[in-house]
Amino acid sequence: MNATMLLEKTKHHPVMLDQVLSIISPQRGGTFIDCTFGGGGYSQAILKFPGTKVLAIDRDKLTQKYANSLEKKFPKRFNFFQEKFSNLHKVVKQNLNPRAVIFDLGLSSFQLSDKERGFSFESKNSLNMEMGINKYSAYDVINNLDKEYLATIIKILGDEKDGKIIANKIDQYRSKKPIKTSQELASIINNAKKNYNKYKKNPATKTFQAIRIFVNQELTELILGLIGAAKLLSNEGILIVVSFHSLEDQIVKNFFNLYSNLRKNPSRYLPIKETKSSLFQLVSKKLLRPDVKEIKENIRSRSAKLRYAIRNNNSFFYPSEFKNKFANYFKLEGGRI
Ligand SMILES: C[S@@+](CC[C@H](N)C(=O)[O-])C[C@H]1O[C@@H](n2cnc3c(N)ncnc32)[C@H](O)[C@@H]1O
């Protein structure tokens, strides 16, 4: 079975694909950058339009098999790089002038369902959680990170009010023996969370999110990815981001506000004017959500949020507020283990 057939068989649902296509209009042709190739759903849909080229990136080496299949099918119009999107500038020529740069953040359904990767609570395999090209694994973090730091990570990156209690339980356990599997970690967290039955989601959900974000430095990646995309785009190029949790969405929202035409508009009753100090035109401040039909067909899409903005020709710059807005995320994820 080739990778395209594999994709169809595993019922891969690219999230908010119809909205993405209607924003980037691939029927007009041009070059598109898919920063989160995954199972190749977006790339494949764009390449169906004859005048298009796609340059795709993914940090996960297991996505290479899907990329190989598209490379075979579209040898002149598709290129793939196994790379982190924070390194966009290393794989894309600065004068490429893409029509759009697209991010569909988080994990693919393939990564989530692969028990060996350790992203799921039931995984009896090693506590890994690496998307690819990582400095450390979840095993390293859970077993070695300073207890107070671990509590902060769980609290902030997981939005978990019981961060301290959970970090204490983890610390007690690991002082006797190392925590080796995701299942073991989930059960320690379940023990730490009181009133277990009251929770609709697995009580370990927020802690797992926090550890996964930290292991993959997802927020730092996102900020550097957005900067890279903003530097690359010009001339009505579109920056489009689909995110899945509030920390990511907050970063995208702040980034767009910082660089957009809306920033200096004194009143919402006045027409939106482009200022010299903007890089993007925000068509709307509102985010887009999947429709009910999509959520019914693919429950994973329920938390998706799409934001996009259109680049002008002003040169890239760092606004004075940039550091204030984003430095804390770098600090939080940059901690040593
Ligand atoms: C939600 S999936 C994308 C699904 C894709 N749009 C599709 O239609 O098949 C996210 C993908 O982004 C990749 N990814 C996440 N963070 C990344 C990063 N910083 N650099 C490169 N790839 C990343 C993951 O490995 C995963 O394969």
Short mmCIF file of C-alpha atoms and ligand atoms in Angstrom, two decimals:
data_model
loop_
_atom_site.label_atom_id
_atom_site.label_comp_id
_atom_site.label_asym_id
_atom_site.label_seq_id
_atom_site.Cartn_x
_atom_site.Cartn_y
_atom_site.Cartn_z
CA MET A 1 0.00 0.00 0.00
CA ASN A 2 1.47 3.39 -0.92
CA ALA A 3 1.34 6.43 1.35
CA THR A 4 -1.57 8.08 -0.49
CA MET A 5 -3.66 4.93 -0.07
CA LEU A 6 -2.52 4.75 3.56
CA LEU A 7 -3.75 8.31 4.05
CA GLU A 8 -7.17 7.48 2.65
CA LYS A 9 -7.40 4.27 4.69
CA THR A 10 -6.60 5.95 8.01
CA LYS A 11 -9.37 8.54 7.40
CA HIS A 12 -7.00 11.47 7.70
CA HIS A 13 -9.03 14.69 8.10
CA PRO A 14 -7.06 17.87 7.47
CA VAL A 15 -8.64 20.35 9.89
CA MET A 16 -10.52 23.37 8.41
CA LEU A 17 -9.24 22.52 4.94
CA ASP A 18 -12.15 24.21 3.10
CA GLN A 19 -11.61 27.49 4.94
CA VAL A 20 -7.84 27.34 4.35
CA LEU A 21 -8.35 26.77 0.61
CA SER A 22 -10.90 29.55 0.29
CA ILE A 23 -8.49 32.00 1.98
CA ILE A 24 -5.40 31.08 -0.07
CA SER A 25 -7.23 30.43 -3.41
CA PRO A 26 -4.78 27.92 -4.96
CA GLN A 27 -6.75 28.00 -8.21
CA ARG A 28 -4.80 31.22 -8.93
CA GLY A 29 -1.55 29.21 -8.83
CA GLY A 30 1.70 30.25 -7.13
CA THR A 31 4.00 28.92 -4.42
CA PHE A 32 2.73 27.86 -0.99
CA ILE A 33 4.66 26.92 2.12
CA ASP A 34 3.15 24.21 4.30
CA CYS A 35 5.08 24.46 7.57
CA THR A 36 3.34 21.50 9.20
CA PHE A 37 3.13 18.84 6.49
CA GLY A 38 1.88 16.00 8.77
CA GLY A 39 -0.04 13.51 6.63
CA GLY A 40 0.14 15.95 3.72
CA GLY A 41 -3.57 16.79 3.66
CA TYR A 42 -3.12 20.52 2.94
CA SER A 43 -0.20 20.04 0.54
CA GLN A 44 -2.07 17.44 -1.47
CA ALA A 45 -5.20 19.61 -1.71
CA ILE A 46 -3.15 22.59 -2.96
CA LEU A 47 -1.23 20.50 -5.50
CA LYS A 48 -4.52 19.40 -7.09
CA PHE A 49 -4.52 22.87 -8.69
CA PRO A 50 -2.16 22.75 -11.71
CA GLY A 51 -0.38 26.12 -11.39
CA THR A 52 0.77 25.54 -7.81
CA LYS A 53 4.06 24.64 -6.13
CA VAL A 54 4.35 23.49 -2.51
CA LEU A 55 7.35 23.58 -0.26
CA ALA A 56 6.60 21.53 2.84
CA ILE A 57 8.30 21.16 6.21
CA ASP A 58 7.83 18.79 9.14
CA ARG A 59 10.12 18.00 12.06
CA ASP A 60 8.83 14.41 12.28
CA LYS A 61 10.88 11.98 10.21
CA LEU A 62 7.91 9.60 10.00
CA THR A 63 6.12 12.09 7.72
CA GLN A 64 8.78 11.45 5.07
CA LYS A 65 6.82 8.48 3.69
CA TYR A 66 3.82 10.69 2.88
CA ALA A 67 6.16 13.29 1.39
CA ASN A 68 7.84 10.65 -0.81
CA SER A 69 4.51 9.78 -2.32
CA LEU A 70 3.76 13.43 -3.19
CA GLU A 71 7.32 13.93 -4.50
CA LYS A 72 6.74 11.02 -6.88
CA LYS A 73 3.39 12.34 -8.00
CA PHE A 74 4.48 15.98 -8.41
CA PRO A 75 8.28 15.87 -9.00
CA LYS A 76 8.48 19.44 -10.31
CA ARG A 77 5.97 21.04 -7.96
CA PHE A 78 6.63 19.58 -4.52
CA ASN A 79 9.64 19.70 -2.16
CA PHE A 80 9.88 18.41 1.38
CA PHE A 81 12.34 19.19 4.19
CA GLN A 82 12.53 17.39 7.52
CA GLU A 83 13.17 20.49 9.60
CA LYS A 84 11.68 22.57 12.40
CA PHE A 85 9.71 25.55 11.15
CA SER A 86 11.79 27.84 13.38
CA ASN A 87 14.43 27.16 10.70
CA LEU A 88 12.24 28.26 7.80
CA HIS A 89 14.97 30.67 6.69
CA LYS A 90 17.39 27.74 6.24
CA VAL A 91 15.26 25.90 3.70
CA VAL A 92 13.44 28.70 1.86
CA LYS A 93 15.07 31.30 -0.37
CA GLN A 94 14.32 34.79 0.86
CA ASN A 95 13.06 36.00 -2.54
CA LEU A 96 10.62 33.13 -3.12
CA ASN A 97 7.60 35.42 -2.72
CA PRO A 98 5.12 32.75 -1.59
CA ARG A 99 1.37 33.32 -1.91
CA ALA A 100 0.89 31.90 1.59
CA VAL A 101 2.68 30.40 4.57
CA ILE A 102 0.50 27.94 6.46
CA PHE A 103 0.77 26.51 9.99
CA ASP A 104 -1.54 23.77 11.28
CA LEU A 105 -0.14 23.37 14.77
CA GLY A 106 0.08 20.53 17.25
CA LEU A 107 0.07 16.80 16.71
CA SER A 108 -1.18 14.87 13.72
CA SER A 109 -3.66 12.04 14.19
CA PHE A 110 -0.80 9.67 13.21
CA GLN A 111 1.40 10.92 16.05
CA LEU A 112 -1.45 10.81 18.57
CA SER A 113 -2.46 7.27 17.76
CA ASP A 114 1.09 5.87 17.59
CA LYS A 115 1.46 4.26 21.04
CA GLU A 116 5.24 4.08 20.70
CA ARG A 117 5.51 7.88 20.71
CA GLY A 118 4.08 8.08 24.23
CA PHE A 119 1.63 10.95 23.57
CA SER A 120 -1.38 8.96 24.81
CA PHE A 121 -2.23 8.09 28.42
CA GLU A 122 -2.44 4.36 27.73
CA SER A 123 0.98 4.06 26.14
CA LYS A 124 3.06 1.37 27.79
CA ASN A 125 6.03 2.41 25.69
CA SER A 126 8.74 4.78 26.71
CA LEU A 127 7.81 8.23 27.92
CA ASN A 128 8.93 9.97 24.76
CA MET A 129 6.55 12.69 23.40
CA GLU A 130 9.15 13.92 20.89
CA MET A 131 7.82 15.28 17.60
CA GLY A 132 11.30 15.12 16.08
CA ILE A 133 14.65 16.99 16.25
CA ASN A 134 14.44 17.37 20.03
CA LYS A 135 16.98 18.15 22.71
CA TYR A 136 15.33 15.95 25.36
CA SER A 137 12.42 13.56 25.82
CA ALA A 138 9.51 13.54 28.26
CA TYR A 139 11.44 10.85 30.20
CA ASP A 140 14.34 13.29 30.72
CA VAL A 141 12.00 16.09 31.78
CA ILE A 142 9.80 14.06 34.13
CA ASN A 143 12.73 12.34 35.83
CA ASN A 144 15.25 15.19 36.00
CA LEU A 145 13.60 18.60 35.98
CA ASP A 146 13.81 20.51 39.24
CA LYS A 147 10.55 20.04 41.22
CA GLU A 148 9.66 23.75 41.43
CA TYR A 149 10.35 24.25 37.75
CA LEU A 150 8.26 21.21 36.89
CA ALA A 151 5.37 22.68 38.90
CA THR A 152 5.65 25.98 37.00
CA ILE A 153 5.71 24.22 33.63
CA ILE A 154 2.62 22.17 34.49
CA LYS A 155 0.80 25.22 35.84
CA ILE A 156 1.55 27.60 32.99
CA LEU A 157 1.94 25.40 29.91
CA GLY A 158 -0.91 23.12 30.98
CA ASP A 159 -3.08 25.78 32.61
CA GLU A 160 -3.26 23.24 35.49
CA LYS A 161 -4.09 24.78 38.86
CA ASP A 162 -2.78 21.69 40.70
CA GLY A 163 0.70 21.98 39.18
CA LYS A 164 2.43 21.99 42.56
CA ILE A 165 0.55 18.97 43.92
CA ILE A 166 1.24 16.99 40.73
CA ALA A 167 4.94 17.94 40.71
CA ASN A 168 5.21 16.82 44.36
CA LYS A 169 3.69 13.42 43.60
CA ILE A 170 5.99 13.00 40.59
CA ASP A 171 8.97 13.91 42.75
CA GLN A 172 8.02 11.42 45.49
CA TYR A 173 7.62 8.63 42.95
CA ARG A 174 10.82 9.30 41.01
CA SER A 175 12.89 9.43 44.20
CA LYS A 176 12.18 5.66 44.49
CA LYS A 177 12.36 4.62 40.84
CA PRO A 178 12.36 6.30 37.43
CA ILE A 179 9.02 6.95 35.72
CA LYS A 180 9.30 5.00 32.50
CA THR A 181 5.99 4.98 30.64
CA SER A 182 3.18 7.40 29.80
CA GLN A 183 0.75 5.04 31.50
CA GLU A 184 2.80 5.21 34.71
CA LEU A 185 2.88 9.02 34.54
CA ALA A 186 -0.89 9.22 33.90
CA SER A 187 -1.60 7.06 36.93
CA ILE A 188 0.64 9.21 39.19
CA ILE A 189 -1.25 12.32 38.01
CA ASN A 190 -4.61 10.61 38.52
CA ASN A 191 -3.57 9.88 42.10
CA ALA A 192 -2.57 13.50 42.62
CA LYS A 193 -5.86 14.88 41.34
CA LYS A 194 -8.65 14.60 43.87
CA ASN A 195 -12.30 14.06 42.86
CA TYR A 196 -11.16 12.14 39.82
CA ASN A 197 -14.71 11.19 38.76
CA LYS A 198 -15.80 14.79 38.50
CA TYR A 199 -13.60 15.39 35.50
CA LYS A 200 -14.95 15.01 32.00
CA LYS A 201 -11.50 14.68 30.44
CA ASN A 202 -8.75 12.42 31.69
CA PRO A 203 -7.25 14.28 34.70
CA ALA A 204 -3.80 13.92 33.16
CA THR A 205 -4.78 15.87 30.00
CA LYS A 206 -3.41 19.25 31.09
CA THR A 207 -0.14 17.88 32.49
CA PHE A 208 0.47 15.85 29.34
CA GLN A 209 -0.12 18.98 27.25
CA ALA A 210 2.37 20.92 29.38
CA ILE A 211 5.08 18.27 29.15
CA ARG A 212 4.57 17.84 25.41
CA ILE A 213 4.81 21.61 24.83
CA PHE A 214 7.99 21.81 26.92
CA VAL A 215 9.65 18.78 25.30
CA ASN A 216 9.03 20.21 21.83
CA GLN A 217 9.53 23.88 22.80
CA GLU A 218 6.31 24.50 20.94
CA LEU A 219 5.78 28.13 21.93
CA THR A 220 9.33 29.19 21.07
CA GLU A 221 8.92 27.32 17.78
CA LEU A 222 5.68 29.15 17.06
CA ILE A 223 7.09 32.62 17.75
CA LEU A 224 10.21 31.95 15.65
CA GLY A 225 8.06 30.39 12.92
CA LEU A 226 5.81 33.47 12.77
CA ILE A 227 8.84 35.76 12.58
CA GLY A 228 10.31 33.62 9.78
CA ALA A 229 7.03 33.70 7.86
CA ALA A 230 6.63 37.46 8.30
CA LYS A 231 10.18 37.98 6.94
CA LEU A 232 9.48 35.77 3.95
CA LEU A 233 6.09 37.12 2.95
CA SER A 234 5.42 40.35 1.04
CA ASN A 235 3.14 41.67 -1.65
CA GLU A 236 -0.24 40.39 -0.35
CA GLY A 237 1.17 37.06 0.83
CA ILE A 238 -1.02 35.42 3.45
CA LEU A 239 0.03 34.13 6.87
CA ILE A 240 -2.47 31.57 8.14
CA VAL A 241 -2.41 29.67 11.43
CA VAL A 242 -4.67 26.93 12.76
CA SER A 243 -4.09 26.44 16.48
CA PHE A 244 -5.52 24.06 19.08
CA HIS A 245 -5.04 25.53 22.52
CA SER A 246 -5.33 28.95 24.10
CA LEU A 247 -1.58 29.54 24.64
CA GLU A 248 -0.91 29.11 20.94
CA ASP A 249 -3.89 31.22 19.95
CA GLN A 250 -2.84 33.97 22.35
CA ILE A 251 0.60 34.11 20.73
CA VAL A 252 -0.87 34.28 17.22
CA LYS A 253 -3.38 36.94 18.28
CA ASN A 254 -0.68 39.05 19.97
CA PHE A 255 1.63 38.69 17.00
CA PHE A 256 -1.03 39.80 14.53
CA ASN A 257 -2.16 42.68 16.74
CA LEU A 258 1.41 43.85 17.21
CA TYR A 259 2.05 43.93 13.49
CA SER A 260 -1.34 44.85 12.14
CA ASN A 261 -3.27 47.81 10.85
CA LEU A 262 -5.68 47.52 13.79
CA ARG A 263 -3.03 48.30 16.34
CA LYS A 264 -3.01 52.06 16.09
CA ASN A 265 -6.61 52.56 15.05
CA PRO A 266 -7.86 55.09 17.61
CA SER A 267 -11.49 54.05 17.39
CA ARG A 268 -13.37 51.07 16.09
CA TYR A 269 -15.82 53.50 14.47
CA LEU A 270 -13.13 54.93 12.19
CA PRO A 271 -12.17 53.21 8.94
CA ILE A 272 -9.17 50.89 9.26
CA LYS A 273 -6.09 52.64 7.87
CA GLU A 274 -2.80 51.06 7.08
CA THR A 275 0.03 52.58 9.05
CA LYS A 276 3.68 52.63 8.07
CA SER A 277 4.52 50.62 11.12
CA SER A 278 2.39 47.63 10.19
CA LEU A 279 3.32 44.46 8.35
CA PHE A 280 -0.09 42.90 8.04
CA GLN A 281 -3.64 43.76 7.21
CA LEU A 282 -6.06 41.90 9.46
CA VAL A 283 -9.23 41.30 7.52
CA SER A 284 -11.06 40.71 10.78
CA LYS A 285 -10.11 40.58 14.44
CA LYS A 286 -12.39 37.58 14.80
CA LEU A 287 -11.08 34.06 14.52
CA LEU A 288 -12.66 31.36 12.36
CA ARG A 289 -13.92 28.04 13.73
CA PRO A 290 -14.77 24.71 12.11
CA ASP A 291 -18.44 24.25 11.26
CA VAL A 292 -20.73 21.82 13.06
CA LYS A 293 -20.53 19.26 10.24
CA GLU A 294 -16.73 19.12 10.44
CA ILE A 295 -16.78 18.79 14.24
CA LYS A 296 -19.25 15.90 13.93
CA GLU A 297 -17.04 14.14 11.39
CA ASN A 298 -13.77 14.84 13.17
CA ILE A 299 -14.04 15.48 16.89
CA ARG A 300 -10.37 16.58 17.02
CA SER A 301 -11.31 19.71 15.04
CA ARG A 302 -13.56 21.02 17.85
CA SER A 303 -10.86 23.15 19.46
CA ALA A 304 -9.38 24.49 16.19
CA LYS A 305 -9.03 28.25 15.77
CA LEU A 306 -7.97 29.84 12.50
CA ARG A 307 -6.44 33.29 12.19
CA TYR A 308 -4.95 34.89 9.10
CA ALA A 309 -3.52 38.18 7.91
CA ILE A 310 -2.28 39.69 4.66
CA ARG A 311 1.28 40.99 4.35
CA ASN A 312 2.14 44.39 2.88
CA ASN A 313 5.50 45.43 1.40
CA ASN A 314 6.93 47.18 4.48
CA SER A 315 10.29 45.85 5.68
CA PHE A 316 10.39 43.55 8.70
CA PHE A 317 11.07 45.15 12.07
CA TYR A 318 10.77 44.31 15.78
CA PRO A 319 8.29 46.62 17.54
CA SER A 320 9.35 47.95 20.94
CA GLU A 321 6.69 45.82 22.69
CA PHE A 322 7.93 42.61 21.09
CA LYS A 323 10.17 41.58 23.98
CA ASN A 324 7.48 42.27 26.60
CA LYS A 325 4.97 40.13 24.80
CA PHE A 326 7.11 37.10 24.04
CA ALA A 327 10.28 36.95 26.17
CA ASN A 328 8.58 34.98 28.96
CA TYR A 329 7.72 32.10 26.68
CA PHE A 330 11.38 31.76 25.62
CA LYS A 331 12.45 31.91 29.24
CA LEU A 332 9.96 29.28 30.34
CA GLU A 333 10.85 26.79 27.61
CA GLY A 334 14.56 27.48 27.67
CA GLY A 335 15.10 26.06 31.18
CA ARG A 336 17.87 23.52 31.54
CA ILE A 337 17.26 19.98 32.69
C1 LIG B 1 -1.77 18.89 12.95
S1 LIG B 1 -0.45 18.15 12.09
C2 LIG B 1 -0.59 18.79 10.46
C3 LIG B 1 -1.56 18.06 9.59
C4 LIG B 1 -1.52 18.52 8.14
N1 LIG B 1 -2.04 19.86 7.97
C5 LIG B 1 -2.28 17.58 7.25
O1 LIG B 1 -3.21 18.03 6.59
O2 LIG B 1 -1.96 16.41 7.21
C6 LIG B 1 0.94 19.02 12.70
C7 LIG B 1 2.27 18.57 12.13
O3 LIG B 1 3.17 19.63 12.38
C8 LIG B 1 4.41 19.10 12.76
N2 LIG B 1 5.07 20.11 13.57
C9 LIG B 1 4.68 20.57 14.78
N3 LIG B 1 5.54 21.50 15.21
C10 LIG B 1 6.49 21.64 14.26
C11 LIG B 1 7.65 22.46 14.13
N4 LIG B 1 8.01 23.30 15.08
N5 LIG B 1 8.38 22.36 13.00
C12 LIG B 1 8.02 21.50 12.01
N6 LIG B 1 6.95 20.69 12.09
C13 LIG B 1 6.19 20.76 13.20
C14 LIG B 1 4.08 17.84 13.52
O4 LIG B 1 5.17 16.95 13.49
C15 LIG B 1 2.85 17.33 12.77
O5 LIG B 1 3.22 16.40 11.80
#
